[in-house]
Short mmCIF file of N, CA and C in Angstrom, two decimals:
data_model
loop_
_atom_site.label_atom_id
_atom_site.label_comp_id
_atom_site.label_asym_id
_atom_site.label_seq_id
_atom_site.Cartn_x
_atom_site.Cartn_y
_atom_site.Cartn_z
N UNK A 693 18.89 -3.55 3.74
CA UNK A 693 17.64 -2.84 3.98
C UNK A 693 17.94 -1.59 4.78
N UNK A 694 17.43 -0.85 4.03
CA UNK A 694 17.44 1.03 5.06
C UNK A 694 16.34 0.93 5.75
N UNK A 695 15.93 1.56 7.01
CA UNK A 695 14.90 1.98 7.35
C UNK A 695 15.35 3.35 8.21
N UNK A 696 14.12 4.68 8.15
CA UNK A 696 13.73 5.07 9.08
C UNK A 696 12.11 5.76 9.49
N UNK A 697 12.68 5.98 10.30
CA UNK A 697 10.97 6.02 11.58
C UNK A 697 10.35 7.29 11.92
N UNK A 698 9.53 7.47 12.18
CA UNK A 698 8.68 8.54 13.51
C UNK A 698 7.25 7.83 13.47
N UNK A 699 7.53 8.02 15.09
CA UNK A 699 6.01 7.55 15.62
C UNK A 699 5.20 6.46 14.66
N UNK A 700 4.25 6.37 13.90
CA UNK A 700 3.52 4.90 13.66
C UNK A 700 3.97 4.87 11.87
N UNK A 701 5.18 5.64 11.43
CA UNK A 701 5.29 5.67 9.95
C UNK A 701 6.75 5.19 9.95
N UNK A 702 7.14 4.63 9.13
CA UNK A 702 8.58 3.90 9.10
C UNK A 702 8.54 3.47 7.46
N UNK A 703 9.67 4.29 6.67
CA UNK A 703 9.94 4.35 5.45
C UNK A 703 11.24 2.95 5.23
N UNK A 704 10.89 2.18 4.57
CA UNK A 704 11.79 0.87 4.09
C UNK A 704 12.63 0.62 2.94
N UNK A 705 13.67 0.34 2.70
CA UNK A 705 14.15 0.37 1.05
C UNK A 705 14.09 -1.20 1.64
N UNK A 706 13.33 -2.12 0.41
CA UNK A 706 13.52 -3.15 0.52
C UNK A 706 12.54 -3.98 -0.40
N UNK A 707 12.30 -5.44 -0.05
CA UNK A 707 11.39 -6.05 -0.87
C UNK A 707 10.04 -6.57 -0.07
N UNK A 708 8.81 -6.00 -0.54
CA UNK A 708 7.64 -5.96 -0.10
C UNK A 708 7.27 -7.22 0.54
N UNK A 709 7.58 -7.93 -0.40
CA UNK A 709 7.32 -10.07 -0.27
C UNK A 709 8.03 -10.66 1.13
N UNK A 710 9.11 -9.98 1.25
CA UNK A 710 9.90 -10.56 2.31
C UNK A 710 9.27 -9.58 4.03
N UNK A 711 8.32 -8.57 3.90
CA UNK A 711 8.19 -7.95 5.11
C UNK A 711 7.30 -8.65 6.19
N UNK A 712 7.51 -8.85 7.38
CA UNK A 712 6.90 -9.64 7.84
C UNK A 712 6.06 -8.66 8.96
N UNK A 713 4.39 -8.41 8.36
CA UNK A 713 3.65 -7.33 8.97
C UNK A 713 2.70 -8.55 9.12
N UNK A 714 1.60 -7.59 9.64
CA UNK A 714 0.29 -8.42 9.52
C UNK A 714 -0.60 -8.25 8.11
N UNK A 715 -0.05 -7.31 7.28
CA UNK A 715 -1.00 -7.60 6.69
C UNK A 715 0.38 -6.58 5.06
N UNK A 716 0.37 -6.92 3.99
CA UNK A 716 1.38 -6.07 3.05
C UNK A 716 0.14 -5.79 2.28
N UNK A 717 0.35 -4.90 1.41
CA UNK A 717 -0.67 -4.42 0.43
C UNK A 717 -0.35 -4.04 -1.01
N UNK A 718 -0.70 -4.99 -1.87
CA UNK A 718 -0.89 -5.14 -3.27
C UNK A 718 -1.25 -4.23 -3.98
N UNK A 719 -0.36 -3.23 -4.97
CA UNK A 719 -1.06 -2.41 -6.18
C UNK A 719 -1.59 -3.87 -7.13
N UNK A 720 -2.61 -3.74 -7.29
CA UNK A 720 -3.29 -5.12 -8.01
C UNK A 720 -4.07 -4.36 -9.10
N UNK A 721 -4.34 -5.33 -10.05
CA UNK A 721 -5.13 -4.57 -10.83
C UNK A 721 -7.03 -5.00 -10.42
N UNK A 722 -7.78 -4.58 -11.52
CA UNK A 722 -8.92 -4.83 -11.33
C UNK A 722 -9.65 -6.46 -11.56
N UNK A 723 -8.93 -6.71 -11.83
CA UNK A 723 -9.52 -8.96 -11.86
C UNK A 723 -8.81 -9.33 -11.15
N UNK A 724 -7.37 -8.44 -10.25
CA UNK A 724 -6.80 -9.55 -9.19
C UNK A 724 -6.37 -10.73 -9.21
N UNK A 725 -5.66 -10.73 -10.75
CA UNK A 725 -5.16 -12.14 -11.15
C UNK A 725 -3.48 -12.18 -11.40
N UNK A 726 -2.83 -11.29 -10.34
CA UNK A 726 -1.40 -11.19 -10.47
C UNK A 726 -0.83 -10.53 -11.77
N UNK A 727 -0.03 -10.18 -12.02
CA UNK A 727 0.47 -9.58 -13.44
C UNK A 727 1.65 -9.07 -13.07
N UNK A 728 2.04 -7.94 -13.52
CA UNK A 728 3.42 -7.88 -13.59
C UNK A 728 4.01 -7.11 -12.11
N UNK A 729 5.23 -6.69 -12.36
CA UNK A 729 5.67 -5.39 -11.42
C UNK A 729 5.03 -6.32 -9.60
N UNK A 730 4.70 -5.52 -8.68
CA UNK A 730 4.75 -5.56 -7.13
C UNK A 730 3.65 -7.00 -7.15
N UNK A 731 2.70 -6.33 -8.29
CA UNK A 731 1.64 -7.81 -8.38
C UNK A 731 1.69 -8.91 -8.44
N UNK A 732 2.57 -8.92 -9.16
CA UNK A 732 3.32 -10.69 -9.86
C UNK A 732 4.17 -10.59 -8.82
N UNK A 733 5.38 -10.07 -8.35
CA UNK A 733 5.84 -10.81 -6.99
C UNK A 733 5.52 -11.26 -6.22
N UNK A 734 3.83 -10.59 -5.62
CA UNK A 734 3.13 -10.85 -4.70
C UNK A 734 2.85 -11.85 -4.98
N UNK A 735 2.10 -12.29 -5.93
CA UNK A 735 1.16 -13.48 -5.98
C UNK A 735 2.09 -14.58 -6.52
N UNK A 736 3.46 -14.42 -6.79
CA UNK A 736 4.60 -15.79 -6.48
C UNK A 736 4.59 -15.90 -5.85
N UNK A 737 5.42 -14.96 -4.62
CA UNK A 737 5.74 -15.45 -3.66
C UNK A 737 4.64 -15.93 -2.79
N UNK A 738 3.73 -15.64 -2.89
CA UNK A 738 2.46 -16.10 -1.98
C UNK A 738 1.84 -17.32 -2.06
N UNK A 739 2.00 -17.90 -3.44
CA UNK A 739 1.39 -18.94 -4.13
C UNK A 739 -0.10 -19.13 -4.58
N UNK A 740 -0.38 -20.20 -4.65
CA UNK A 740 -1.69 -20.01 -5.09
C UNK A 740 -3.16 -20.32 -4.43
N UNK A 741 -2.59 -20.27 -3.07
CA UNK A 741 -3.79 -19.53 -2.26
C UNK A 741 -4.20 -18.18 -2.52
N UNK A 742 -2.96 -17.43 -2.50
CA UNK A 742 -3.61 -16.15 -2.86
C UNK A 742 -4.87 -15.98 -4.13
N UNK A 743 -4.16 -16.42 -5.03
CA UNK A 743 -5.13 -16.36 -6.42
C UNK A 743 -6.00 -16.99 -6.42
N UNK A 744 -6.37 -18.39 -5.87
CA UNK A 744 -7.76 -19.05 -5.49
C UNK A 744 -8.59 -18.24 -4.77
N UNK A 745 -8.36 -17.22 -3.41
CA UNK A 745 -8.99 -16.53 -2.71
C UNK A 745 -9.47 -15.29 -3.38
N UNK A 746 -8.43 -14.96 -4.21
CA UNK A 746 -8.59 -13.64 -5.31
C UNK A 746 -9.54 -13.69 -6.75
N UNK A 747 -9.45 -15.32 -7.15
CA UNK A 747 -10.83 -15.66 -8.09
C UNK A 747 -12.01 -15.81 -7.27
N UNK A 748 -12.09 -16.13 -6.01
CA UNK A 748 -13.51 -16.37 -5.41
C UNK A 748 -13.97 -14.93 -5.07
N UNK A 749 -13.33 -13.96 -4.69
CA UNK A 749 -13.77 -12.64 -4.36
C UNK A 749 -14.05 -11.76 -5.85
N UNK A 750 -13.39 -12.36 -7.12
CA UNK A 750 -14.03 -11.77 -8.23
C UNK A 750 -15.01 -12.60 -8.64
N UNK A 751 -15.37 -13.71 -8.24
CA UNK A 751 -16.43 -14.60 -8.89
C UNK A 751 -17.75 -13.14 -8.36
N UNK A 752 -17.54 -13.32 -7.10
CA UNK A 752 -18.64 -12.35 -5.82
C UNK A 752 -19.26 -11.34 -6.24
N UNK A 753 -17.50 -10.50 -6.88
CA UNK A 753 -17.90 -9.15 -6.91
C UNK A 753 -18.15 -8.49 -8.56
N UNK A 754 -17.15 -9.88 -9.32
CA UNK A 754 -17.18 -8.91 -10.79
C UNK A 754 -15.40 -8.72 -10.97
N UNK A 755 -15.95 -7.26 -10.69
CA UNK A 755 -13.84 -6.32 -10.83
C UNK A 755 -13.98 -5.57 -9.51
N UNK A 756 -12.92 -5.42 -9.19
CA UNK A 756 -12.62 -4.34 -8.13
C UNK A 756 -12.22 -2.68 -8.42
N UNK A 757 -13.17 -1.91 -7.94
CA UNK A 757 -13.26 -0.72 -8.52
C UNK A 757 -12.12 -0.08 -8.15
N UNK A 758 -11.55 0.94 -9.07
CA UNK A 758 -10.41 1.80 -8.64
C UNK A 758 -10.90 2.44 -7.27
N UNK A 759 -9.31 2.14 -6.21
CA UNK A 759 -9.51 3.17 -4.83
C UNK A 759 -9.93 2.12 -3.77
N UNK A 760 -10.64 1.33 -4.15
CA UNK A 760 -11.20 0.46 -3.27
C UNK A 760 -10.23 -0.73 -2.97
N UNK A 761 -10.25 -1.53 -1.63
CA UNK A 761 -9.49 -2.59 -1.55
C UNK A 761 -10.22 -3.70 -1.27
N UNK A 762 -9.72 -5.22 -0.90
CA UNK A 762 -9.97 -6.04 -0.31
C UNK A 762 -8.56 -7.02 0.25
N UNK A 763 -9.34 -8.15 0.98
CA UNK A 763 -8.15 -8.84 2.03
C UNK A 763 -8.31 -10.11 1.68
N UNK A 764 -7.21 -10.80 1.42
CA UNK A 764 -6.94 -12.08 1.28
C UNK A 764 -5.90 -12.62 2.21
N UNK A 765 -5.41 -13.87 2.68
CA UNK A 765 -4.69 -14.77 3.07
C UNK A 765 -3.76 -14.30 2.62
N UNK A 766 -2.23 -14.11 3.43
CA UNK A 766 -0.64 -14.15 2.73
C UNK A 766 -0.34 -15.47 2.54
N UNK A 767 -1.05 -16.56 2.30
CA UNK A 767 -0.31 -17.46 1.35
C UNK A 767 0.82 -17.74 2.25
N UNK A 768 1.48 -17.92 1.03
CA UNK A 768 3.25 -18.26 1.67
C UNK A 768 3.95 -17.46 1.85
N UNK A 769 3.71 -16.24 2.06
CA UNK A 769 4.46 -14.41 2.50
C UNK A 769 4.56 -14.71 3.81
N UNK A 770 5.51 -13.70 4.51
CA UNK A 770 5.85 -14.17 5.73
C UNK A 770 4.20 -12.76 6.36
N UNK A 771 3.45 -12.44 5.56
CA UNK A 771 2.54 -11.50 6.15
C UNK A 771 1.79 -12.32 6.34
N UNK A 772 0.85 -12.35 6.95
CA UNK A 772 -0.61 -12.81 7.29
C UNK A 772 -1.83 -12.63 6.11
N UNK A 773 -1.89 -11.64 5.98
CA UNK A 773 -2.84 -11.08 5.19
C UNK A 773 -2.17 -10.22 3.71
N UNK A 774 -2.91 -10.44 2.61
CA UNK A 774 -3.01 -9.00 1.70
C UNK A 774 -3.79 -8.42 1.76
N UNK A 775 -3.83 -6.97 1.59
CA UNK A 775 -4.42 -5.99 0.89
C UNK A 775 -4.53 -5.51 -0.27
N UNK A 776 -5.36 -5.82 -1.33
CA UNK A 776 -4.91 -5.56 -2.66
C UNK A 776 -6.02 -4.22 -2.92
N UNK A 777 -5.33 -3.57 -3.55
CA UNK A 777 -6.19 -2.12 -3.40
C UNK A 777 -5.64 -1.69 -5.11
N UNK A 778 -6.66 -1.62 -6.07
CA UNK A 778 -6.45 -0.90 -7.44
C UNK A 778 -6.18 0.52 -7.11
N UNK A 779 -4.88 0.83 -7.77
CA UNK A 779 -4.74 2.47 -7.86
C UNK A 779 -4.81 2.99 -9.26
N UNK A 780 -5.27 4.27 -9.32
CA UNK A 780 -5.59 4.62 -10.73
C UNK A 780 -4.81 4.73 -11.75
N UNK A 781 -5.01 4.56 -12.83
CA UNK A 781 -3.91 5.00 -14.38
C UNK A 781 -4.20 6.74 -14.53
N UNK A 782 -2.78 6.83 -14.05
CA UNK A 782 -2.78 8.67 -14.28
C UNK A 782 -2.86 8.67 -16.06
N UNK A 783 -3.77 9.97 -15.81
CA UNK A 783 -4.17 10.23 -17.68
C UNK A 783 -3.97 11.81 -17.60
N UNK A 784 -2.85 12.56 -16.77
CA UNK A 784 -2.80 13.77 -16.94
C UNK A 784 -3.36 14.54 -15.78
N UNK A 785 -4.01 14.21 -14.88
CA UNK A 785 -4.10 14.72 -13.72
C UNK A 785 -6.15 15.13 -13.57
N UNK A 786 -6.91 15.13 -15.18
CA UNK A 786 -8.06 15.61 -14.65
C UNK A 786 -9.16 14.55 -14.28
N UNK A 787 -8.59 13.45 -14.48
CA UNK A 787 -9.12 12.30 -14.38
C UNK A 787 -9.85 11.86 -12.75
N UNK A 788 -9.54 12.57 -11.47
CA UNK A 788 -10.15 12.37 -10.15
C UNK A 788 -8.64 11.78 -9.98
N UNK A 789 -7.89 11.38 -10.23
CA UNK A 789 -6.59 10.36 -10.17
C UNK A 789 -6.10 10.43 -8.90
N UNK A 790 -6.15 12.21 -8.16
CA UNK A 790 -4.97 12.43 -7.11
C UNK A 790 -6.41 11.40 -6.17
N UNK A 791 -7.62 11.80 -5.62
CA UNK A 791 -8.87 11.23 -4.66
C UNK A 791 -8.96 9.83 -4.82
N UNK A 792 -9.07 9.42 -6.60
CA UNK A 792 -8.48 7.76 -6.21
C UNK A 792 -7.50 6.86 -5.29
N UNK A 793 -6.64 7.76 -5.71
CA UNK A 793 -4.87 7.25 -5.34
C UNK A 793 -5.34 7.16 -3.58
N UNK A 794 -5.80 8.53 -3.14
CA UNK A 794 -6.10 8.39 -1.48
C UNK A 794 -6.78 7.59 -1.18
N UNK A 795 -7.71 7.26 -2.36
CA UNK A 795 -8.82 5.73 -1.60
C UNK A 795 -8.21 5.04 -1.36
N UNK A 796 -7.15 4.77 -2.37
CA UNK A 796 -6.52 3.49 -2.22
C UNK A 796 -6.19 3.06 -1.26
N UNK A 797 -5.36 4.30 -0.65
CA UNK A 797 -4.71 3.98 1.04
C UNK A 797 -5.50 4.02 1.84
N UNK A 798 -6.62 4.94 1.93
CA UNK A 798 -7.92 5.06 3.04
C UNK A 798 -8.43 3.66 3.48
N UNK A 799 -8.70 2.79 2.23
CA UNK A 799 -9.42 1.74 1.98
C UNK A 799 -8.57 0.50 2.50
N UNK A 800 -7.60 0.64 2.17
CA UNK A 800 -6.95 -0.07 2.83
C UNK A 800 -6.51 -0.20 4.44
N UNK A 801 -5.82 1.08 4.53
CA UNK A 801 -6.10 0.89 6.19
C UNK A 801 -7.78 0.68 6.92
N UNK A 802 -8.78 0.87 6.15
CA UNK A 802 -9.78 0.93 6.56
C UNK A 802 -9.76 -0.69 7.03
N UNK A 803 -9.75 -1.44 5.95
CA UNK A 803 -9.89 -2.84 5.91
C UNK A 803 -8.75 -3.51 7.17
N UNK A 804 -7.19 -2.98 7.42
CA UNK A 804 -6.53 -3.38 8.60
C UNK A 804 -7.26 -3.40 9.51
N UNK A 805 -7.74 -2.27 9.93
CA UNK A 805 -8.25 -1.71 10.89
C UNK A 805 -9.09 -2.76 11.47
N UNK A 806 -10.12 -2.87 10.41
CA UNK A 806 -11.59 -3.64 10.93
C UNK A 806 -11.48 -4.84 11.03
N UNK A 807 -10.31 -5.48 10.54
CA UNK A 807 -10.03 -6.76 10.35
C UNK A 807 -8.50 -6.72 11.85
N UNK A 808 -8.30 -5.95 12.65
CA UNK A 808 -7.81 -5.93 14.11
C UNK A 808 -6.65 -5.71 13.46
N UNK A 809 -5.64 -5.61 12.18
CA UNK A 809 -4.79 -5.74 12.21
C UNK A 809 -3.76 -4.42 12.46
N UNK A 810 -2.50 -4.52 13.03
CA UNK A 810 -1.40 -3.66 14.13
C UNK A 810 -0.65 -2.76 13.06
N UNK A 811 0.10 -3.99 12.34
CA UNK A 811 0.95 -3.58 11.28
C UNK A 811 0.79 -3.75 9.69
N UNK A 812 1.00 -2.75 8.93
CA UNK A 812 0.71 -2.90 7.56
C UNK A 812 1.94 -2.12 6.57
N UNK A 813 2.21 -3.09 5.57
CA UNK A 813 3.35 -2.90 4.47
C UNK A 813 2.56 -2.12 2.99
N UNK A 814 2.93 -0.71 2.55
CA UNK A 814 2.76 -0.68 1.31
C UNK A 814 3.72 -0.78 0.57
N UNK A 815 3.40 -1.01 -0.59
CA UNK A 815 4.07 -0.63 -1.83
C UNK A 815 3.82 0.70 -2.48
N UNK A 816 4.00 1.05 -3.30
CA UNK A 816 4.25 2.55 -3.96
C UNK A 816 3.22 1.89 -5.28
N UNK A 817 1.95 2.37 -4.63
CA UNK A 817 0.67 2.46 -5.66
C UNK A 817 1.10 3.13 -6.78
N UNK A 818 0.38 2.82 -7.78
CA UNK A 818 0.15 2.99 -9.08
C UNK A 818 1.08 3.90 -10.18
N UNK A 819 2.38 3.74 -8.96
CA UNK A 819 3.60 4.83 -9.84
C UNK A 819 4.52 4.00 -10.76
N UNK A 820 4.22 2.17 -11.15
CA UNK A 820 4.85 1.93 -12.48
C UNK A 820 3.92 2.01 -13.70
N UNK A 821 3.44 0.88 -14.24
CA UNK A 821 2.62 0.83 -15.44
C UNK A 821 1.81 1.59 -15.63
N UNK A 822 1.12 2.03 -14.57
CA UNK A 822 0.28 3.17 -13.96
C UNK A 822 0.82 4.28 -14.21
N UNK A 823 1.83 5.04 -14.24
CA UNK A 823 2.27 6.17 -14.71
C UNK A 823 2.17 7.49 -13.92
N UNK A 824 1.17 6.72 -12.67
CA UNK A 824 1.20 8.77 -11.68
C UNK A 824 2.56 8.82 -11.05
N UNK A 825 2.62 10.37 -11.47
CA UNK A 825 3.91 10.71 -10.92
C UNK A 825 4.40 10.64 -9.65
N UNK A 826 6.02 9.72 -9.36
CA UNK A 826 5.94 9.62 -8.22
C UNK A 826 6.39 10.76 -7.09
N UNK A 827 6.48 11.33 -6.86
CA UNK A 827 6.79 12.53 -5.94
C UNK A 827 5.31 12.95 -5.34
N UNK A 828 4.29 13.29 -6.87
CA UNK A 828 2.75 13.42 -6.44
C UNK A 828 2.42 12.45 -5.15
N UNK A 829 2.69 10.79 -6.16
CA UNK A 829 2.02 9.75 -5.13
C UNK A 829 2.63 9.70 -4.13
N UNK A 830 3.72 9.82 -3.82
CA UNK A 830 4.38 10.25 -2.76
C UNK A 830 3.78 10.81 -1.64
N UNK A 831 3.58 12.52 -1.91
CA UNK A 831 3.21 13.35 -0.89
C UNK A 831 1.58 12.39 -0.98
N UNK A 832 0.81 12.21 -1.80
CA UNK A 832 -0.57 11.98 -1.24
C UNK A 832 -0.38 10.68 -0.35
N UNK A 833 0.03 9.97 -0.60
CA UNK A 833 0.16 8.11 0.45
C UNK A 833 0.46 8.89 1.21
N UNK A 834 1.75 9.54 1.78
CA UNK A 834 1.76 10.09 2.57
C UNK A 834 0.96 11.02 3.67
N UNK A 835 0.56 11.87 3.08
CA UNK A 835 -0.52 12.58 3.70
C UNK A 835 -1.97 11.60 4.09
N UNK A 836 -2.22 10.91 3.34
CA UNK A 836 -3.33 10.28 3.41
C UNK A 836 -3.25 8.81 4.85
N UNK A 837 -1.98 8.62 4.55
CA UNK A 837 -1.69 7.66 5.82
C UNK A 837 -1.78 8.58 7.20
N UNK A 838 -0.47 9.44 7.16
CA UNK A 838 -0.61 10.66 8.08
C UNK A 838 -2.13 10.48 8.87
N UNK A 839 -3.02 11.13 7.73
CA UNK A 839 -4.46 11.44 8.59
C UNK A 839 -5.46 10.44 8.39
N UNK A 840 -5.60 9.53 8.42
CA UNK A 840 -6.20 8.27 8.58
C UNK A 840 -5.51 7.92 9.98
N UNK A 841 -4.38 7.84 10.14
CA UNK A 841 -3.93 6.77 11.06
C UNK A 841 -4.72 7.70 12.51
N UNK A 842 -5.10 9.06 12.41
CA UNK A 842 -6.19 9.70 12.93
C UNK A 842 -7.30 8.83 14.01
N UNK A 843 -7.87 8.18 12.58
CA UNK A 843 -9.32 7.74 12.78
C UNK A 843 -8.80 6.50 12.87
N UNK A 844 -8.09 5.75 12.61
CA UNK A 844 -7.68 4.13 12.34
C UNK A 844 -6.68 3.79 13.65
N UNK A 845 -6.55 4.53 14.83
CA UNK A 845 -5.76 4.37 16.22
C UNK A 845 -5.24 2.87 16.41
N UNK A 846 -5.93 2.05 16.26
CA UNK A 846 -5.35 0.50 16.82
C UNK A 846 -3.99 0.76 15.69
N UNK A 847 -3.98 0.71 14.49
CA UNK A 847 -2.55 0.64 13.75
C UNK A 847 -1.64 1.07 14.51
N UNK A 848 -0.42 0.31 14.94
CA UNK A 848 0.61 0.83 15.23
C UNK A 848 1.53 0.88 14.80
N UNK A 849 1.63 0.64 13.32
CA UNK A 849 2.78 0.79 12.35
C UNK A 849 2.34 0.64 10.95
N UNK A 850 2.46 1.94 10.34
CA UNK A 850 2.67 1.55 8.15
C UNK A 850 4.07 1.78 8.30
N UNK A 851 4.34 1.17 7.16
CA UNK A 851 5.70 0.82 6.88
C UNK A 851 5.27 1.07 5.08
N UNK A 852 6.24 2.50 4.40
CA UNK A 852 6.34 2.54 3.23
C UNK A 852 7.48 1.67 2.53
N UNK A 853 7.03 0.74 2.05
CA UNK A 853 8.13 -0.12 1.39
C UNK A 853 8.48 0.43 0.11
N UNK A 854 10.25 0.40 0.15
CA UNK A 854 10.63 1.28 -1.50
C UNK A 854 11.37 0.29 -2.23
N UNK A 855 10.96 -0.42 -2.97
CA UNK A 855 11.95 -1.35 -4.00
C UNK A 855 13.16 -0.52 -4.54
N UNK A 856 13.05 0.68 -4.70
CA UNK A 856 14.15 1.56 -5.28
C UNK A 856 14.55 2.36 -4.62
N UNK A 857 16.00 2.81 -4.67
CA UNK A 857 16.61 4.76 -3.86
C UNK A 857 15.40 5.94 -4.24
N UNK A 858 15.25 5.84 -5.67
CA UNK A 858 14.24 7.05 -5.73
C UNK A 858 13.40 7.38 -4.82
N UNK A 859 12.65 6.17 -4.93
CA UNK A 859 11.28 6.05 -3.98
C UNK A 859 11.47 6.60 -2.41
N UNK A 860 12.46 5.60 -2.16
CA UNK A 860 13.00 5.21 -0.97
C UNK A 860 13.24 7.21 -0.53
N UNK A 861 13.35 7.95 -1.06
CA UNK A 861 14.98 8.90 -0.75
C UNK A 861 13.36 9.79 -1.00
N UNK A 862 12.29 9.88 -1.77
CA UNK A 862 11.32 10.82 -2.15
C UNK A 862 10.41 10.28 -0.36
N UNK A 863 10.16 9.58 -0.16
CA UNK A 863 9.26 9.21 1.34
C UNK A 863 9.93 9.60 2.39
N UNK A 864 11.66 9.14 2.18
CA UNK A 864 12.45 9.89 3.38
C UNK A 864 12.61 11.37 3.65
N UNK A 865 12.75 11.79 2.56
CA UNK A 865 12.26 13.26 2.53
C UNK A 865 11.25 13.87 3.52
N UNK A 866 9.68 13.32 3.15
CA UNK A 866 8.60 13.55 3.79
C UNK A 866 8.75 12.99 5.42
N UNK A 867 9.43 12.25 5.88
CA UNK A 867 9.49 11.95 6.69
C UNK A 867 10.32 12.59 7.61
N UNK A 868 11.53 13.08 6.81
CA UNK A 868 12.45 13.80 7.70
C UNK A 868 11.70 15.38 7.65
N UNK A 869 10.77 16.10 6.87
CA UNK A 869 9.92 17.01 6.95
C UNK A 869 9.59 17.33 8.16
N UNK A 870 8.66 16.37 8.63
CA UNK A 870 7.64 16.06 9.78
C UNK A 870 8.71 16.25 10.93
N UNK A 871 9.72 15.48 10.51
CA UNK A 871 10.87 15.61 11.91
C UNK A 871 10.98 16.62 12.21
N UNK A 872 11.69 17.41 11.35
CA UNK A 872 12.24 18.91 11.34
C UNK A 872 11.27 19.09 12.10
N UNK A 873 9.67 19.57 11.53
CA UNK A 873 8.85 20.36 12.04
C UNK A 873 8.17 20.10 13.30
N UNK A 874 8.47 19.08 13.64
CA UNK A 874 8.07 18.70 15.29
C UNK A 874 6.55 17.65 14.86
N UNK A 875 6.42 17.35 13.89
CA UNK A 875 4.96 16.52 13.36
C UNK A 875 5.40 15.42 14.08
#
C-alpha cells in the first residue's frame, strides 16, 4: 500500500474493502443490489447485512437517484458504515454529468458528517462501467472534497482509495499540486 497526505486528504493505492475508516463509500448503482467492479467487492466482503439493509432502504425509497447517497452498516468490512452514492454514466459531457459526479461526493460527506462520522474511504466514482473520464473525475472528487471539507469541519480525514497506479499517480498529482502551492 502507497499512501500520501496533506492536512485532512490522504491519497491510497490499495483495496477499498480492507480500509479501516468509519465509514468507506460505494460507487453503487441505483437498486443497490451489489454488481460488479468496487460494488460487488463491497457487498462480498461485507456480507449480507449489507444487502438486507440495502433492500429495506429500496423497499422505502424505490431507486436511488444519481448524486445522491445513503448509509448502511459495514457488515463484515473492517469500516463501520457504507456510503453508497450513484455516480453518473458519462454520455459525452452534456448530460449535467460533471454536477452529478460532485453530488456524489457532496452527499456523501454530507451524510458522514451528520451521522458524527471522523473518517471516510472513497473509491473512484463512476470512472469504470460508467465511463467518465478519469483525470475529469479526478480533478472534480477532488475539488469537491477540497471545498466541502469547508462546511463538513468535524471530518478529519478522506482518504482517496486507488485500486490502480493510474488512479493512484492522477490524485497524487493533485495532491502534490496543493503542496507545491502552499494549499
Amino acid at each position: 500500500m502507497f499512501i500520501s497526505h496533506l492536512d485532512k486528504i490522504t491519497i491510497v493505492k490499495g483495496d477499498i474493502t480492507e480500509e479501516n475508516v468509519d465509514a468507506i463509500v460505494n460507487a453503487a448503482n441505483s437498486g443497490l443490489m451489489g454488481g460488479g467492479g468496487v460494488d460487488g467487492a463491497i457487498h462480498l466482503a461485507g456480507g449480507r447485512q449489507i444487502l438486507e439493509e440495502c433492500r429495506a432502504i429500496i423497499k422505502k425509497i424505490g431507486r436511488l437517484k444519481t448524486g445522491e447517497a445513503v448509509i448502511t452498516s459495514g457488515g463484515k468490512l473492517k469500516a463501520r458504515y457504507v456510503i453508497h452514492t450513484v455516480g453518473p454514466v458519462w454520455h459525452g459531457g452534456g448530460s449535467n454529468e460533471k454536477s452529478l459526479l460532485s453530488n456524489s461526493y457532496r452527499d456523501s460527506l454530507r451524510i458522514a458528517s451528520e451521522n458524527g462520522l471522523k473518517t471516510i474511504a472513497f473509491s473512484c466514482i463512476s470512472t469504470g462501467v460508467y465511463g467518465f473520464p478519469k483525470e475529469l473525475a479526478a480533478q472534480i472528487a477532488y475539488d469537491t472534497v477540497k471545498e466541502s471539507l469547508k462546511e463538513y469541519t468535524s471530518i478529519e480525514e478522506v482518504r482517496f482509495v486507488c485500486f490502480d497506479d493510474y488512479n493512484y499517480k492522477l490524485y497524487l498529482n493533485l495532491l502534490d499540486n496543493d503542496a507545491e502551492n502552499g494549499i
